[in-house]
Coordinates of C-alpha atoms in Angstrom, one line a residue:
X17 CA 0.0 0.0 0.0
X18 CA 1.3 3.5 -0.9
X19 CA 2.7 5.4 2.0
X20 CA 0.5 8.4 2.8
X21 CA 2.5 11.6 3.5
X22 CA -0.7 13.3 4.6
X23 CA -3.5 12.0 6.7
X24 CA -7.1 12.3 5.4
X25 CA -7.8 15.2 7.7
X26 CA -4.7 17.1 6.7
X27 CA -5.4 16.4 3.0
X28 CA -8.9 17.8 3.3
X29 CA -7.6 21.0 5.0
X30 CA -4.9 21.4 2.3
X31 CA -7.2 20.8 -0.6
X32 CA -10.6 22.2 0.4
X33 CA -11.7 22.9 -3.2
X34 CA -11.2 19.3 -4.2
X35 CA -12.6 17.7 -1.0
X36 CA -16.0 17.2 -2.5
X37 CA -17.9 17.9 -5.8
X38 CA -14.7 18.1 -7.8
X39 CA -16.3 16.4 -10.8
X40 CA -19.2 18.8 -10.9
X41 CA -16.9 21.8 -10.7
X42 CA -14.7 20.4 -13.5
X43 CA -17.8 19.9 -15.6
X44 CA -18.8 23.5 -15.0
X45 CA -15.3 24.6 -16.0
X46 CA -15.3 22.6 -19.2
X47 CA -18.7 24.0 -20.2
X48 CA -17.6 27.6 -19.5
X49 CA -14.3 27.1 -21.4
X50 CA -16.3 25.8 -24.5
X51 CA -18.7 28.7 -24.2
X52 CA -15.9 31.2 -24.0
X53 CA -14.0 29.7 -26.9
X54 CA -16.9 29.7 -29.3
X55 CA -19.1 32.4 -27.9
X56 CA -19.0 36.2 -27.9
X57 CA -17.6 38.7 -25.3
X58 CA -20.9 38.8 -23.3
X59 CA -20.9 34.9 -23.1
X60 CA -17.3 34.9 -21.8
X61 CA -18.1 37.6 -19.1
X62 CA -21.2 35.8 -18.0
X63 CA -19.6 32.3 -17.6
X64 CA -16.5 33.7 -15.9
X65 CA -18.6 35.7 -13.6
X66 CA -20.5 32.6 -12.5
X67 CA -17.5 30.3 -12.3
X68 CA -15.8 29.3 -9.1
X69 CA -12.8 27.2 -10.2
X70 CA -9.0 27.4 -10.2
X71 CA -8.9 27.2 -14.0
X72 CA -11.1 30.3 -14.4
X73 CA -8.2 32.2 -16.1
X74 CA -8.1 29.4 -18.7
X75 CA -11.7 30.3 -19.7
X76 CA -10.6 33.8 -20.3
X77 CA -7.5 32.6 -22.2
X78 CA -9.7 30.5 -24.5
X79 CA -11.6 33.7 -25.4
X80 CA -8.7 36.2 -25.7
X81 CA -6.6 33.8 -27.9
X82 CA -9.4 33.8 -30.5
X83 CA -10.8 37.2 -30.1
X84 CA -8.1 39.9 -29.6
X85 CA -9.6 43.3 -30.1
X86 CA -8.7 47.0 -29.6
X87 CA -12.0 47.5 -28.0
X88 CA -10.9 45.4 -25.1
X89 CA -7.2 46.5 -25.1
X90 CA -7.2 47.5 -21.4
X91 CA -8.7 44.2 -20.3
X92 CA -6.3 42.1 -22.4
X93 CA -3.2 44.0 -21.2
X94 CA -4.4 43.7 -17.6
X95 CA -4.8 39.9 -18.1
X96 CA -1.2 39.7 -19.5
X97 CA 0.2 41.7 -16.6
X98 CA -1.7 39.6 -14.0
X99 CA -0.5 36.3 -15.5
X100 CA 2.9 37.4 -16.7
X101 CA 5.5 34.5 -16.8
X102 CA 2.8 31.9 -16.1
X103 CA 1.8 29.4 -18.7
X104 CA -1.3 31.4 -19.3
X105 CA 0.6 34.4 -20.7
X106 CA 2.2 33.5 -24.0
X107 CA -0.7 32.0 -25.9
X108 CA -2.7 35.2 -25.3
X109 CA 0.3 37.5 -25.8
X110 CA 1.2 35.9 -29.1
X111 CA -2.3 36.3 -30.4
X112 CA -2.4 39.9 -29.2
X113 CA 0.9 40.8 -30.8
X114 CA -0.1 39.2 -34.1
X115 CA -3.3 41.2 -34.0
X116 CA -1.5 44.5 -33.2
X117 CA 0.9 43.8 -36.1
X118 CA -2.0 43.4 -38.5
X119 CA -3.6 46.6 -37.2
X120 CA -0.2 48.4 -37.5
X121 CA -0.3 49.5 -33.9
X122 CA 3.4 50.0 -33.6
X123 CA 3.6 51.6 -30.2
X124 CA 1.2 49.1 -28.6
X125 CA 3.2 46.3 -30.2
X126 CA 6.5 47.5 -28.7
X127 CA 4.9 48.0 -25.3
X128 CA 3.4 44.5 -25.3
X129 CA 6.4 42.7 -26.7
X130 CA 8.5 40.5 -24.5
X131 CA 11.7 38.7 -25.3
X132 CA 11.1 35.5 -27.2
X133 CA 12.8 33.0 -29.5
X134 CA 9.9 33.4 -31.9
X135 CA 11.5 35.6 -34.6
X136 CA 8.1 36.0 -36.3
X137 CA 7.4 38.3 -33.4
X138 CA 10.9 39.7 -32.9
X139 CA 11.5 41.0 -36.4
X140 CA 8.3 43.2 -36.4
X141 CA 9.4 44.5 -33.0
X142 CA 12.7 45.6 -34.3
X143 CA 11.2 47.1 -37.4
X144 CA 8.6 49.1 -35.5
X145 CA 11.3 50.5 -33.2
X146 CA 13.2 51.8 -36.3
X147 CA 10.0 53.3 -37.6
X148 CA 9.5 55.1 -34.3
X149 CA 13.0 56.5 -34.2
X150 CA 15.1 54.1 -32.3
X151 CA 18.9 54.4 -32.8
X152 CA 19.7 52.6 -36.0
X153 CA 23.0 51.1 -34.9
X154 CA 21.6 49.5 -31.8
X155 CA 18.7 47.9 -33.8
X156 CA 21.0 46.7 -36.7
X157 CA 23.4 45.0 -34.3
X158 CA 20.4 42.9 -33.1
X159 CA 19.4 42.2 -36.7
X160 CA 23.0 41.0 -37.3
X161 CA 22.5 38.4 -34.6
X162 CA 19.3 37.3 -36.2
X163 CA 20.9 37.0 -39.6
X164 CA 24.1 35.2 -38.7
X165 CA 22.5 31.8 -37.9
X166 CA 22.7 28.4 -39.6
X167 CA 19.0 28.3 -40.6
X168 CA 16.5 30.3 -42.6
X169 CA 14.5 32.9 -40.8
X170 CA 10.8 33.6 -41.2
X171 CA 9.4 35.9 -44.0
X172 CA 8.5 38.4 -41.3
X173 CA 12.3 39.3 -41.2
X174 CA 12.7 39.8 -45.0
X175 CA 12.1 43.5 -45.1
X176 CA 14.3 44.1 -42.1
X177 CA 17.1 42.1 -43.6
X178 CA 16.8 44.0 -46.9
X179 CA 17.2 47.3 -45.0
X180 CA 20.1 45.8 -43.0
X181 CA 21.9 44.8 -46.2
X182 CA 21.2 48.2 -47.8
X183 CA 22.8 49.9 -44.8
X184 CA 26.0 47.9 -45.3
X185 CA 25.8 45.4 -42.5
X186 CA 26.0 42.3 -44.7
X187 CA 29.8 42.1 -44.7
X188 CA 31.9 39.2 -46.2
X189 CA 32.8 38.2 -42.6
X190 CA 29.2 37.8 -41.6
X191 CA 28.4 35.9 -44.7
X192 CA 31.2 33.5 -44.0
X193 CA 30.1 33.1 -40.4
X194 CA 26.7 32.1 -41.7
X195 CA 28.1 29.7 -44.3
X196 CA 30.1 28.0 -41.4
X197 CA 27.0 27.7 -39.2
X198 CA 24.9 26.4 -42.0
X199 CA 27.5 23.8 -43.1
X200 CA 28.6 22.6 -39.6
X201 CA 25.3 21.4 -38.2
X202 CA 22.9 23.9 -39.5
X203 CA 20.6 23.8 -42.6
X204 CA 22.9 22.7 -45.4
X205 CA 20.2 23.5 -48.0
X206 CA 20.9 27.2 -47.2
X207 CA 24.4 26.9 -48.7
X208 CA 23.5 27.4 -52.4
X209 CA 21.8 30.7 -51.5
X210 CA 24.7 31.8 -49.2
X211 CA 27.2 31.0 -52.0
X212 CA 25.7 33.8 -54.1
X213 CA 26.5 36.3 -51.3
X214 CA 30.2 35.4 -51.1
X215 CA 32.8 37.2 -53.2
X216 CA 33.1 35.5 -56.5
X217 CA 36.6 34.1 -55.8
X218 CA 35.3 32.4 -52.7
X219 CA 32.0 30.9 -54.0
X220 CA 33.7 27.6 -54.5
X221 CA 34.1 27.3 -50.8
X222 CA 30.4 27.0 -50.2
X223 CA 30.3 24.1 -52.7
X224 CA 33.3 22.5 -51.0
X225 CA 31.6 22.8 -47.6
X226 CA 28.4 21.3 -48.9
X227 CA 30.3 18.4 -50.5
X228 CA 32.1 17.7 -47.2
X229 CA 28.9 18.0 -45.2
X230 CA 27.2 15.4 -47.4
X231 CA 30.3 13.1 -47.7
X232 CA 33.1 13.6 -45.0
X233 CA 35.4 11.4 -47.1
X234 CA 35.6 14.3 -49.5
X235 CA 37.8 16.1 -47.0
X236 CA 40.5 13.5 -47.6
X237 CA 40.8 14.6 -51.3
X238 CA 43.7 16.9 -50.9
X239 CA 43.5 18.1 -54.5
X240 CA 40.4 20.0 -53.5
X241 CA 42.4 22.5 -51.4
X242 CA 43.8 24.4 -54.4
X243 CA 44.7 27.6 -52.6
X244 CA 45.7 26.2 -49.2
X245 CA 43.9 29.1 -47.6
X246 CA 42.8 29.4 -43.9
X247 CA 39.1 28.9 -45.0
X248 CA 40.0 25.7 -46.9
X249 CA 41.8 24.6 -43.8
X250 CA 38.7 25.3 -41.8
X251 CA 36.7 23.0 -44.1
X252 CA 39.3 20.3 -44.0
X253 CA 39.3 20.4 -40.2
X254 CA 35.5 20.1 -40.1
X255 CA 35.6 17.2 -42.5
X256 CA 38.3 15.1 -40.9
X257 CA 36.6 15.5 -37.4
X258 CA 33.4 14.0 -39.0
X259 CA 35.3 11.4 -41.1
X260 CA 36.9 9.8 -38.1
X261 CA 33.5 8.6 -37.0
X262 CA 32.8 7.0 -40.3
X263 CA 36.1 5.8 -41.7
X264 CA 38.8 5.8 -39.1
X265 CA 41.7 4.6 -41.2
X266 CA 41.0 7.1 -44.0
X267 CA 40.7 9.9 -41.4
X268 CA 44.0 8.9 -39.8
X269 CA 45.8 9.0 -43.2
X270 CA 44.1 12.2 -44.2
X271 CA 45.0 14.1 -41.0
X272 CA 48.6 13.1 -41.3
X273 CA 48.7 15.1 -44.6
X274 CA 46.2 17.9 -43.7
X275 CA 48.1 18.8 -40.6
X276 CA 51.1 19.5 -42.7
X277 CA 49.2 21.3 -45.4
X278 CA 47.6 24.0 -43.2
X279 CA 48.8 26.1 -40.3
X280 CA 46.5 25.2 -37.3
X281 CA 46.5 26.7 -33.9
X282 CA 47.1 24.5 -30.8
X283 CA 43.5 24.8 -30.0
X284 CA 42.4 23.6 -33.4
X285 CA 44.7 20.6 -33.2
X286 CA 43.4 19.8 -29.7
X287 CA 39.9 19.7 -31.1
X288 CA 41.0 17.1 -33.7
X289 CA 42.9 15.1 -31.0
X290 CA 39.8 15.1 -28.8
X291 CA 37.5 13.9 -31.6
X292 CA 40.0 11.2 -32.7
X293 CA 40.5 10.0 -29.1
X294 CA 36.8 9.7 -28.5
X295 CA 36.1 8.0 -31.8
X296 CA 38.9 5.5 -31.7
X297 CA 38.5 4.7 -28.0
X298 CA 34.8 4.1 -28.3
X299 CA 35.4 1.5 -31.1
X300 CA 38.3 -0.2 -29.4
X301 CA 40.8 0.9 -32.1
X302 CA 44.4 -0.2 -31.7
X303 CA 45.6 3.4 -31.9
X304 CA 43.1 4.8 -29.3
X305 CA 45.6 5.0 -26.5
X306 CA 48.0 7.0 -28.6
X307 CA 45.4 9.6 -29.4
X308 CA 44.0 9.6 -25.8
X309 CA 47.5 10.6 -24.6
X310 CA 47.8 13.4 -27.2
X311 CA 44.8 15.3 -25.8
X312 CA 46.1 18.2 -23.6
X313 CA 45.4 18.0 -19.9
X314 CA 43.1 21.0 -20.0
X315 CA 40.8 19.1 -22.5
X316 CA 40.6 16.0 -20.2
X317 CA 36.8 15.9 -19.8
X318 CA 35.0 13.3 -17.7
X319 CA 33.8 11.7 -21.0
X320 CA 37.3 11.4 -22.3
X321 CA 38.5 10.0 -18.9
X322 CA 35.8 7.4 -19.1
X323 CA 37.1 6.2 -22.4
X324 CA 40.7 6.4 -21.2
X325 CA 39.6 4.1 -18.4
X326 CA 37.7 1.8 -20.8
X327 CA 40.7 1.5 -23.1
X328 CA 42.9 0.4 -20.2
X329 CA 40.2 -1.9 -18.9
X330 CA 39.9 -3.6 -22.3
X331 CA 43.6 -4.2 -22.3
X332 CA 43.4 -5.2 -18.6
X333 CA 46.2 -2.8 -17.9
X334 CA 45.8 -2.7 -14.2
X335 CA 49.2 -0.9 -13.6
X336 CA 48.2 1.7 -16.2
X337 CA 45.0 2.4 -14.4
X338 CA 46.7 2.7 -11.0
X339 CA 49.3 5.1 -12.5
X340 CA 46.7 7.2 -14.3
X341 CA 44.2 7.7 -11.5
X342 CA 46.4 7.6 -8.4
X343 CA 46.7 11.1 -6.9
X344 CA 44.1 12.6 -9.1
X345 CA 41.4 14.7 -7.3
X346 CA 37.7 14.5 -7.7
X347 CA 37.5 11.0 -9.1
X348 CA 34.1 9.7 -9.9
X349 CA 32.8 6.7 -8.0
X350 CA 33.3 4.6 -11.1
X351 CA 37.0 5.7 -11.4
X352 CA 37.5 5.0 -7.6
X353 CA 35.9 1.6 -8.0
X354 CA 38.1 0.6 -10.9
X355 CA 41.2 2.0 -9.3
X356 CA 40.4 -0.3 -6.3
X357 CA 39.8 -3.2 -8.7
X358 CA 43.1 -2.6 -10.4
X359 CA 44.9 -2.4 -7.1
X360 CA 43.3 -5.7 -6.0
X361 CA 44.4 -7.3 -9.3
X362 CA 48.0 -6.2 -8.5
X363 CA 47.7 -7.8 -5.0
X364 CA 47.4 -4.5 -3.1
X365 CA 44.3 -5.9 -1.3
X366 CA 44.2 -3.6 1.7
X367 CA 44.5 -0.4 -0.4
X368 CA 41.7 -1.7 -2.6
X369 CA 39.6 -2.5 0.4
X370 CA 40.0 1.0 1.8
X371 CA 38.8 2.6 -1.4
X372 CA 35.9 0.2 -1.8
X373 CA 34.8 1.0 1.8
X374 CA 34.5 4.6 0.8
X375 CA 32.6 3.9 -2.4
X376 CA 30.2 1.5 -0.6
X377 CA 28.9 4.3 1.5
X378 CA 27.1 5.7 -1.6
X379 CA 23.7 4.9 -3.0
X380 CA 25.0 4.1 -6.5
X381 CA 25.7 1.3 -8.9
X382 CA 29.4 1.4 -7.9
X383 CA 28.5 1.7 -4.2
X384 CA 26.3 -1.4 -4.4
X385 CA 29.1 -3.3 -6.4
X386 CA 31.6 -2.2 -3.7
X387 CA 29.3 -3.5 -1.0
X388 CA 29.0 -6.8 -2.8
X389 CA 32.8 -7.0 -3.0
X390 CA 33.1 -6.4 0.7
X391 CA 30.1 -8.5 1.7
X392 CA 28.5 -5.7 3.6
X393 CA 24.8 -4.4 3.5
X394 CA 24.1 -1.7 0.9
X395 CA 23.5 1.8 2.1
X396 CA 20.4 3.7 0.9
X397 CA 21.2 6.9 2.9
X398 CA 17.5 7.6 3.1
X399 CA 16.3 10.8 4.8
X400 CA 12.8 11.6 6.0
X401 CA 11.3 14.9 4.6
X402 CA 9.8 17.0 7.3
X403 CA 7.8 20.0 6.2
X404 CA 5.5 22.1 8.4
X405 CA 1.8 21.9 7.9
X406 CA 1.8 25.7 7.6
X407 CA 4.2 25.7 4.6
X408 CA 2.3 22.8 3.0
X409 CA -0.9 24.7 3.3
X410 CA 0.6 27.8 1.7
X411 CA 1.9 25.8 -1.3
X412 CA -1.3 23.9 -1.6
X413 CA -3.3 27.1 -1.8
X414 CA -1.0 28.8 -4.3
X415 CA -2.9 29.5 -7.5
X416 CA -0.3 27.7 -9.6
X417 CA -0.6 24.5 -7.5
X418 CA -4.4 24.6 -7.7
X419 CA -4.3 25.1 -11.4
X420 CA -1.8 22.2 -11.8
X421 CA -3.9 19.9 -9.7
X422 CA -7.1 20.7 -11.6
X423 CA -5.3 20.2 -15.0
X424 CA -3.9 16.8 -13.8
X425 CA -7.4 15.7 -12.8
X426 CA -8.7 16.7 -16.2
X427 CA -5.8 14.6 -17.8
X428 CA -4.3 17.7 -19.3
X429 CA -0.9 16.5 -18.4
X430 CA 1.2 18.8 -20.6
X431 CA -0.6 21.9 -19.3
X432 CA -0.4 20.6 -15.8
X433 CA 3.4 20.2 -16.0
X434 CA 3.7 23.7 -17.4
X435 CA 1.9 25.0 -14.3
X436 CA 4.0 22.8 -12.1
X437 CA 7.2 24.1 -13.7
X438 CA 6.1 27.7 -13.2
X439 CA 5.2 27.0 -9.6
X440 CA 8.6 25.4 -8.8
X441 CA 10.7 27.8 -10.9
X442 CA 9.3 30.7 -8.8
X443 CA 9.6 28.9 -5.4
X444 CA 12.2 28.8 -2.7
X445 CA 14.0 25.5 -2.0
X446 CA 11.7 24.9 1.1
X447 CA 8.6 25.5 -1.0
X448 CA 9.9 23.1 -3.7
X449 CA 10.3 20.4 -1.0
X450 CA 6.8 21.1 0.2
X451 CA 5.5 20.9 -3.3
X452 CA 7.3 17.6 -3.8
X453 CA 5.7 16.1 -0.8
X454 CA 2.2 17.3 -1.9
X455 CA 2.8 15.9 -5.4
X456 CA 3.8 12.6 -3.9
X457 CA 0.6 12.4 -1.9
X458 CA -1.3 13.0 -5.1
X459 CA 0.7 10.4 -7.1
X460 CA 2.3 12.9 -9.4
X461 CA 5.4 10.7 -9.4
X462 CA 7.3 12.3 -12.2
X463 CA 6.8 15.9 -10.8
X464 CA 8.2 14.8 -7.4
X465 CA 11.1 13.0 -9.0
X466 CA 12.1 15.9 -11.3
X467 CA 11.6 18.6 -8.7
X468 CA 13.9 16.8 -6.2
X469 CA 16.5 16.3 -8.9
X470 CA 16.2 20.0 -9.9
X471 CA 17.3 21.0 -6.4
X472 CA 19.8 18.1 -6.0
X473 CA 18.0 16.6 -3.1
X474 CA 19.0 13.0 -3.7
X475 CA 18.5 11.4 -0.3
X476 CA 14.7 11.5 0.0
X477 CA 14.7 7.9 -1.3
X478 CA 11.0 7.2 -0.4
X479 CA 10.0 10.1 -2.5
X480 CA 12.4 9.6 -5.4
X481 CA 11.7 5.9 -5.6
X482 CA 8.0 5.5 -5.0
X483 CA 6.1 2.3 -5.3
X484 CA 4.1 3.7 -8.2
X485 CA 1.4 1.4 -9.6
X486 CA 2.6 -1.2 -7.2
X487 CA -0.3 -3.6 -7.6
X488 CA -0.1 -3.6 -11.3
X489 CA 3.7 -4.2 -11.3
X490 CA 3.4 -7.0 -8.8
X491 CA 0.5 -8.7 -10.7
X492 CA 2.1 -8.6 -14.1
X493 CA 5.6 -9.4 -12.8
X494 CA 4.3 -12.5 -11.1
X495 CA 2.4 -13.5 -14.2
X496 CA 5.5 -13.1 -16.3
X497 CA 7.8 -14.7 -13.7
X498 CA 10.1 -11.8 -13.4
X499 CA 11.4 -9.8 -10.4
X500 CA 9.0 -6.9 -9.6
X501 CA 12.0 -4.8 -8.4
X502 CA 13.4 -5.2 -11.9
X503 CA 10.3 -4.2 -13.8
X504 CA 9.6 -1.3 -11.6
X505 CA 13.2 -0.2 -11.9
X506 CA 12.9 -0.3 -15.7
X507 CA 9.8 2.0 -15.5
X508 CA 11.5 4.4 -13.0
X509 CA 14.4 4.7 -15.5
X510 CA 12.3 4.9 -18.6
X511 CA 9.6 7.4 -17.6
X512 CA 9.9 8.4 -14.0
X513 CA 6.3 6.9 -13.8
X514 CA 4.7 9.4 -16.1
X515 CA 1.9 7.4 -17.8
X516 CA 1.9 9.8 -20.8
X517 CA 5.6 9.8 -21.4
X518 CA 6.7 9.8 -25.1
X519 CA 10.3 9.6 -26.3
X520 CA 11.9 11.0 -29.5
X521 CA 12.1 7.4 -30.7
X522 CA 8.3 7.2 -30.5
X523 CA 8.2 5.0 -27.4
X524 CA 5.1 5.4 -25.2
X525 CA 4.0 5.1 -21.6
X526 CA 5.4 4.0 -18.3
X527 CA 7.7 1.3 -19.7
X528 CA 8.4 3.2 -23.0
X529 CA 7.1 0.7 -25.5
X530 CA 7.4 1.1 -29.3
X531 CA 4.1 0.4 -31.1
X532 CA 5.9 -2.3 -33.0
X533 CA 7.1 -4.0 -29.8
X534 CA 3.6 -3.7 -28.3
X535 CA 2.1 -5.2 -31.4
X536 CA 4.5 -8.1 -31.3
X537 CA 3.9 -8.8 -27.6
X538 CA 0.1 -8.4 -27.9
X539 CA -0.1 -10.3 -31.2
X540 CA -2.3 -7.5 -32.5
X541 CA -2.0 -3.7 -33.0
X542 CA -2.1 -1.6 -29.8
X543 CA -3.1 2.1 -30.3
X544 CA -0.9 4.8 -28.8
X545 CA -3.7 5.9 -26.6
X546 CA -4.0 2.4 -25.1
X547 CA -0.2 2.4 -24.5
X548 CA -0.7 5.3 -22.2
X549 CA -3.0 3.2 -20.0
X550 CA -0.8 1.9 -17.1
X551 CA -2.4 -1.5 -17.0
X552 CA -1.8 -2.3 -20.6
X553 CA 1.7 -0.7 -20.7
X554 CA 2.9 -2.6 -17.6
X555 CA 1.4 -5.9 -18.9
X556 CA 3.1 -5.6 -22.2
X557 CA 6.3 -4.3 -20.8
X558 CA 6.5 -7.1 -18.3
X559 CA 5.9 -9.7 -21.0
X560 CA 8.6 -8.0 -23.1
X561 CA 11.1 -8.3 -20.2
X562 CA 10.2 -12.0 -19.9
X563 CA 10.7 -12.4 -23.6
X564 CA 14.2 -10.7 -23.6
X565 CA 15.2 -12.7 -20.5
X566 CA 14.4 -15.9 -22.4
X567 CA 16.1 -14.8 -25.6
X568 CA 19.3 -14.1 -23.5
X569 CA 19.1 -17.5 -21.8
X570 CA 18.1 -16.0 -18.4
X571 CA 20.8 -13.3 -18.3
X572 CA 19.1 -10.2 -16.9
X573 CA 22.1 -8.0 -17.6
X574 CA 21.8 -8.7 -21.4
X575 CA 18.0 -8.5 -21.2
X576 CA 18.3 -5.0 -19.6
X577 CA 20.7 -3.9 -22.2
X578 CA 18.5 -5.4 -24.9
X579 CA 15.5 -3.4 -23.6
X580 CA 17.4 -0.2 -24.3
X581 CA 19.5 -1.0 -27.4
X582 CA 17.8 -4.0 -29.0
X583 CA 18.6 -7.7 -28.8
X584 CA 20.5 -8.1 -32.0
X585 CA 22.9 -5.2 -31.3
X586 CA 23.7 -6.6 -27.9
X587 CA 24.6 -9.9 -29.4
X588 CA 27.2 -8.1 -31.5
X589 CA 28.7 -6.6 -28.5
X590 CA 29.5 -9.9 -26.8
X591 CA 33.2 -10.7 -26.8
X592 CA 34.7 -13.8 -28.4
X593 CA 36.6 -14.6 -25.2
X594 CA 34.7 -14.6 -21.9
X595 CA 35.2 -11.6 -19.6
X596 CA 33.8 -10.6 -16.2
X597 CA 30.3 -9.2 -16.4
X598 CA 31.1 -6.0 -14.6
X599 CA 34.0 -5.4 -17.0
X600 CA 31.6 -6.0 -20.0
X601 CA 29.1 -3.5 -18.6
X602 CA 31.8 -0.9 -18.3
X603 CA 32.9 -1.5 -21.9
X604 CA 29.4 -1.3 -23.5
X605 CA 30.2 0.9 -26.5
X606 CA 26.9 3.0 -26.4
X607 CA 27.1 5.5 -23.6
X608 CA 23.3 5.6 -23.2
X609 CA 23.1 1.8 -22.9
X610 CA 26.1 1.6 -20.6
X611 CA 24.5 4.1 -18.2
X612 CA 21.1 2.6 -18.7
X613 CA 22.2 -0.8 -17.4
X614 CA 24.0 0.7 -14.4
X615 CA 21.0 2.9 -13.5
X616 CA 18.5 0.1 -13.8
X617 CA 20.5 -2.3 -11.6
X618 CA 21.1 0.5 -9.1
X619 CA 17.4 1.3 -9.0
X620 CA 16.6 -2.4 -8.8
X621 CA 18.7 -2.6 -5.6
X622 CA 16.9 0.4 -4.1
X623 CA 13.5 -1.2 -4.7
X624 CA 14.8 -4.6 -3.6
X625 CA 15.8 -3.1 -0.3
X626 CA 12.7 -1.0 0.0
X627 CA 10.6 -4.1 -0.4
X628 CA 12.2 -5.4 2.8
X629 CA 14.4 -8.0 1.1
X630 CA 17.9 -8.8 2.2
X631 CA 20.9 -9.2 0.0
X632 CA 22.6 -7.4 -2.9
X633 CA 21.1 -7.9 -6.3
X634 CA 24.4 -6.9 -7.9
X635 CA 26.4 -9.6 -6.1
X636 CA 25.8 -12.3 -8.9
X637 CA 27.5 -9.9 -11.4
X638 CA 30.9 -10.4 -9.6
X639 CA 31.0 -14.1 -10.5
X640 CA 29.3 -13.8 -14.0
X641 CA 31.1 -14.1 -17.3
X642 CA 30.0 -12.6 -20.7
X643 CA 30.8 -14.0 -24.1
X644 CA 33.1 -16.8 -24.9

């Protein structure tokens, strides 16, 4: 049963509006919102005057978005002032600005404009300022910033850009800056247009950039660099940095010649060394160590140090690891763990034990591994959150909290999270903690988790690792014959228990299932809306874990990695010669999958312990082998 952070009496005091009749009040809001959206001004005023609901300003928003009018200018601007910086503001402000632009109300537009990334609104703002006598140089400098980007800008900027060009601000240097931005990660289809803006003797450079963008191997064709100019060198540098990720041998041969052909600064060379080191190390290339050692000390990022470690682990160079990490400050837990491991391999058992004892104090994948090494209980470092009823009452009665709660209850999750983010972004740390506790009591699991992460309060374990949808996880885990701590850890890592979560890869719901995966497990098509239902998502996700466990012959490490990266890819990562499982995990070539496996097993341990179970779920990893 879910732990209650508030008793029923306290909850009723904190949420008086919702204590009774919430559905009737929500129905009244929905009717009023519809009336305001499609009715006239009198309809909107009537329904808002009669409505007693936290979402009353959403009724007004529905009307003002569709019906901006100079006749009601004062009312609209008052609304924007009252709800400034809230999620209610920008939908209305955008509609209002677009209306003022059409009406050519320049002064009103300038007065109502607020800084935005929407350049359809920014360009008229700058144009109107010029029209009303603003200093030309100040405005044109802002226009320069708008023009020198690696993408096309909206048509609303065309007339402003024409004036900017006419005034002499479109210099060759600015054109080249934009060419560079468009070629190196921007919109490459912009390059043929930008080519026409370059001086005639440099127009070939745009063609060369486009060729290298489409095919990095073109950078290895040294005959293309006819003038051996600094700009050709810039293109060659860009190309070879990309080429090393596609054709490592060609990149290595090309760089050997390109480096001699052009005069590069130490900083430019360091960029190449860094890219080569990452690429070669992540693929286990035989020259990785050489390039890792070429990277200057001031460029030694945590990412690079991880691959430095991985390279030495793959070679089982225990002495190299000890020499590299001994004496370094601020080592990560992983670096400390593997330093101890290497010392242990060299027979320096007591030094290794001392380091592992320090690591084992942490609630972390490496902390749990170190605990298993030492044969001691894991440490969750849990803290109880104590917040006064007075502060909880203040937060619960904040208009933003009331709006967020009402939107959650109406299943308007995106809008609810916007209100929640506004609430927490404008709160003190103590208020955020109070809000986290209130959200936990209302089962807004993801809001609690993200808010505590935002303020780096990691030790409120009960709040950060809730037993969300516990009955469903237990039911379907038992049915699929898998460990419930494993399935719930997967969901915690995948979605933070947001039922409506959707990834860029088009995965849906609590356990982030692709529609194709859901169809395969269900033996029939499953709609996206159904995947957002916790019962269906957990059922299919648990079945999928069972399937992956069977495909991987009962190996839950491989099944976990397969859940993230796909079964067939994982099979390709297995070594020909058997290696320790913890070493294999550390050498997973995809950073996302490597961290995913570590996080899931750490979360699994947390849930294992919170379920009242003894033992360390990572202990079997120490005796397990992969591959061979």
